[in-house]
Amino acid sequence: MDSEIELKLLVTADAESKIREQFLPQLKASIEHESVQLYNSYYDTPEHALRQHGMGLRVRGNNGDYEQTIKSKDGSVGGLHKRAEHNVDIPSNQLDIALFPDGIWPEALNIEELKQQLTTLFSTHFRREQYQIRLPDGSHVEMVFDSGEIETDKYHTPVCEVELELKKGQSDALFQLARQLLDIIPFRLGYKSKAQRGYELFLGEEAEMAHIRPEFKLGKEDSLQEAFIILMSELVQYWQYYEQRFVELGKVRDIVELVAIMRLMKRNLKLFEKHLSCAEFSELSLQLKEQLKYWDWVDELADIKELLSKKGFYRKKLQKQEVVMRHLQARQTQLLEMHQPLQLLHQSSYARLQLNILEMLTHKPWTNAPLWQEESINRLAKKAIREELKSIFSLFHFETKESVKAYLKNLPALNKVVEIQTLLAGAVGNRTGQSLKTWTDLLDGAEELKVLHTLEKNLRKLFSEGEDSLIHWCVAKQESLLEVMELSREAALLAQAEAL
């Protein structure tokens, strides 16, 4: 059995010439080059039994030589792939799973039934430019540029990607080469394998996951290290998932979710920064802060998306206002054209940030810190939640009625509470977690206020020459919502006071 550690990088077609003419000549390394044409058939049962067990099965043909491979998941994160695989040479293009070791199959699979049910679902064919890069420190990295297609009976989609696979040495070599490549070729990190893309093409799926925010499965007894890796790994996966969905489908919702995940990631780093005593955390937090500045405009985009949504609170009122709807749609288009999210996703600083996060998760630098302790996440979670509840209690404990502007000003504080709840709720008891949930209604109200406030600003631009009844309606809605929020605030304060 072999084990792969590789980075998958999504590039454009001109990457091939830049690799050959600019990237490779600058390396102080021994380089061997080979060009091959590969044809791969991927197999599974009609019920996708192998996919359900996280396994992929293929036969690869190369100039009359054939090899069958079975791969299984063992911890891929974002664009960094770690997989166990078994390779067997075969005399022809005929699959024979009996040649694989018996112990590789999950107990739930009946191998005799599997043999009878396996069928070809899709194929990939591509030209591979393959480079064996041997660095002065003894590291050996295989770099390939693949250009071709994935095909089913009905559909096909292009392949254009670079893979860096560690053959020998430390994973530092992968990340160093990736950074050097980024200086020459813009790329995004790819989290989908060719097999995964093939399954989606075969099934006609737009995506393999529903539009949901992540729920982190932390246990009270998980160590700080285990908890941090669980949280950060999930965040990276969702980040790249929404990124890829936006690239493929261009939906505003995916950009809104992507930014929310980046903010959660920043909060997560801050939570663990002191406890794991890792200098990389503060550096990554700073990089995330700088990257998020490019995405500040998404808050307004999210409000307009809600106003335009067919399921939005105010769609029934606004859909009769054609002038207003056209204005909001134009503003949404204007925001997207002004800020060019696809270009932002191809910034070198954006890809570099993701590389730095993956490298940290690979190397786990906090384990070398002298203050490292293998304590449970439960202790940190309780402390963080208590501190946040104390802060929010003080912030919202006032006698007089608050204004819309005051709630909007304190929206980041409410967001922080809910972010901590999202990350750490699984590491504390129900009672502690419930204390945080009492503030959720207030956040929902503040978010709705923000949407109405955005609507009011756009209405005042639209009707700048005179008053309009819709503006009065919008202001009245905010005042009415404010009354309800005051009740939520009092209920949250009372519940927290009883809990203290």
mmCIF file of N, CA, C and O in Angstrom, residues 24-33 130-143 177:
data_model
loop_
_atom_site.group_PDB
_atom_site.id
_atom_site.type_symbol
_atom_site.label_atom_id
_atom_site.label_comp_id
_atom_site.label_asym_id
_atom_site.label_seq_id
_atom_site.Cartn_x
_atom_site.Cartn_y
_atom_site.Cartn_z
ATOM 1 N N LEU A 24 10.048 25.980 -14.010
ATOM 2 C CA LEU A 24 11.073 24.944 -13.865
ATOM 3 C C LEU A 24 12.506 25.473 -13.990
ATOM 4 O O LEU A 24 13.382 25.046 -13.223
ATOM 5 N N PRO A 25 12.788 26.409 -14.920
ATOM 6 C CA PRO A 25 14.167 26.891 -15.040
ATOM 7 C C PRO A 25 14.712 27.577 -13.792
ATOM 8 O O PRO A 25 15.930 27.599 -13.584
ATOM 9 N N GLN A 26 13.832 28.109 -12.950
ATOM 10 C CA GLN A 26 14.312 28.822 -11.765
ATOM 11 C C GLN A 26 14.616 27.890 -10.590
ATOM 12 O O GLN A 26 15.227 28.301 -9.599
ATOM 13 N N LEU A 27 14.190 26.634 -10.689
ATOM 14 C CA LEU A 27 14.387 25.699 -9.583
ATOM 15 C C LEU A 27 15.820 25.170 -9.554
ATOM 16 O O LEU A 27 16.386 24.829 -10.586
ATOM 17 N N LYS A 28 16.390 25.126 -8.375
ATOM 18 C CA LYS A 28 17.680 24.487 -8.195
ATOM 19 C C LYS A 28 17.423 23.016 -7.860
ATOM 20 O O LYS A 28 17.451 22.601 -6.707
ATOM 21 N N ALA A 29 17.142 22.245 -8.908
ATOM 22 C CA ALA A 29 16.712 20.866 -8.698
ATOM 23 C C ALA A 29 17.045 20.019 -9.914
ATOM 24 O O ALA A 29 17.263 20.532 -11.011
ATOM 25 N N SER A 30 17.091 18.713 -9.667
ATOM 26 C CA SER A 30 17.224 17.755 -10.760
ATOM 27 C C SER A 30 15.807 17.427 -11.243
ATOM 28 O O SER A 30 14.940 17.059 -10.444
ATOM 29 N N ILE A 31 15.570 17.563 -12.554
ATOM 30 C CA ILE A 31 14.210 17.416 -13.075
ATOM 31 C C ILE A 31 14.196 16.415 -14.240
ATOM 32 O O ILE A 31 14.981 16.536 -15.183
ATOM 33 N N GLU A 32 13.294 15.447 -14.157
ATOM 34 C CA GLU A 32 13.066 14.500 -15.245
ATOM 35 C C GLU A 32 11.655 14.717 -15.772
ATOM 36 O O GLU A 32 10.712 14.887 -14.990
ATOM 37 N N HIS A 33 11.507 14.701 -17.088
ATOM 38 C CA HIS A 33 10.207 14.997 -17.704
ATOM 39 C C HIS A 33 9.730 13.830 -18.555
ATOM 40 O O HIS A 33 10.513 13.183 -19.248
ATOM 41 N N GLN A 130 4.525 15.201 -16.886
ATOM 42 C CA GLN A 130 4.955 14.701 -15.585
ATOM 43 C C GLN A 130 6.417 15.055 -15.330
ATOM 44 O O GLN A 130 7.288 14.780 -16.152
ATOM 45 N N TYR A 131 6.660 15.678 -14.176
ATOM 46 C CA TYR A 131 8.010 16.131 -13.826
ATOM 47 C C TYR A 131 8.409 15.545 -12.467
ATOM 48 O O TYR A 131 7.702 15.718 -11.465
ATOM 49 N N GLN A 132 9.538 14.850 -12.447
ATOM 50 C CA GLN A 132 10.106 14.361 -11.193
ATOM 51 C C GLN A 132 11.125 15.401 -10.722
ATOM 52 O O GLN A 132 12.158 15.603 -11.349
ATOM 53 N N ILE A 133 10.797 16.070 -9.620
ATOM 54 C CA ILE A 133 11.626 17.164 -9.117
ATOM 55 C C ILE A 133 12.355 16.688 -7.865
ATOM 56 O O ILE A 133 11.726 16.374 -6.849
ATOM 57 N N ARG A 134 13.683 16.613 -7.938
ATOM 58 C CA ARG A 134 14.491 16.198 -6.793
ATOM 59 C C ARG A 134 15.282 17.413 -6.308
ATOM 60 O O ARG A 134 16.145 17.936 -7.017
ATOM 61 N N LEU A 135 14.958 17.833 -5.087
ATOM 62 C CA LEU A 135 15.520 19.056 -4.526
ATOM 63 C C LEU A 135 16.824 18.771 -3.792
ATOM 64 O O LEU A 135 17.103 17.620 -3.408
ATOM 65 N N PRO A 136 17.662 19.818 -3.582
ATOM 66 C CA PRO A 136 18.964 19.614 -2.930
ATOM 67 C C PRO A 136 18.885 18.993 -1.542
ATOM 68 O O PRO A 136 19.817 18.310 -1.110
ATOM 69 N N ASP A 137 17.760 19.208 -0.820
ATOM 70 C CA ASP A 137 17.652 18.644 0.532
ATOM 71 C C ASP A 137 17.245 17.174 0.531
ATOM 72 O O ASP A 137 17.035 16.569 1.588
ATOM 73 N N GLY A 138 17.116 16.573 -0.659
ATOM 74 C CA GLY A 138 16.745 15.164 -0.757
ATOM 75 C C GLY A 138 15.265 14.926 -0.991
ATOM 76 O O GLY A 138 14.854 13.779 -1.231
ATOM 77 N N SER A 139 14.455 15.971 -0.922
ATOM 78 C CA SER A 139 13.018 15.820 -1.156
ATOM 79 C C SER A 139 12.754 15.493 -2.626
ATOM 80 O O SER A 139 13.438 15.983 -3.520
ATOM 81 N N HIS A 140 11.738 14.672 -2.830
ATOM 82 C CA HIS A 140 11.336 14.300 -4.181
ATOM 83 C C HIS A 140 9.848 14.605 -4.322
ATOM 84 O O HIS A 140 9.010 14.059 -3.600
ATOM 85 N N VAL A 141 9.528 15.494 -5.250
ATOM 86 C CA VAL A 141 8.133 15.879 -5.511
ATOM 87 C C VAL A 141 7.818 15.590 -6.969
ATOM 88 O O VAL A 141 8.585 15.952 -7.863
ATOM 89 N N GLU A 142 6.687 14.939 -7.183
ATOM 90 C CA GLU A 142 6.215 14.739 -8.551
ATOM 91 C C GLU A 142 5.206 15.839 -8.876
ATOM 92 O O GLU A 142 4.223 16.011 -8.154
ATOM 93 N N MET A 143 5.462 16.579 -9.946
ATOM 94 C CA MET A 143 4.532 17.604 -10.399
ATOM 95 C C MET A 143 3.969 17.177 -11.743
ATOM 96 O O MET A 143 4.717 16.796 -12.646
ATOM 97 N N LEU A 177 7.166 24.672 -3.118
ATOM 98 C CA LEU A 177 7.005 24.654 -4.574
ATOM 99 C C LEU A 177 5.699 25.317 -4.996
ATOM 100 O O LEU A 177 5.648 26.031 -6.006
#
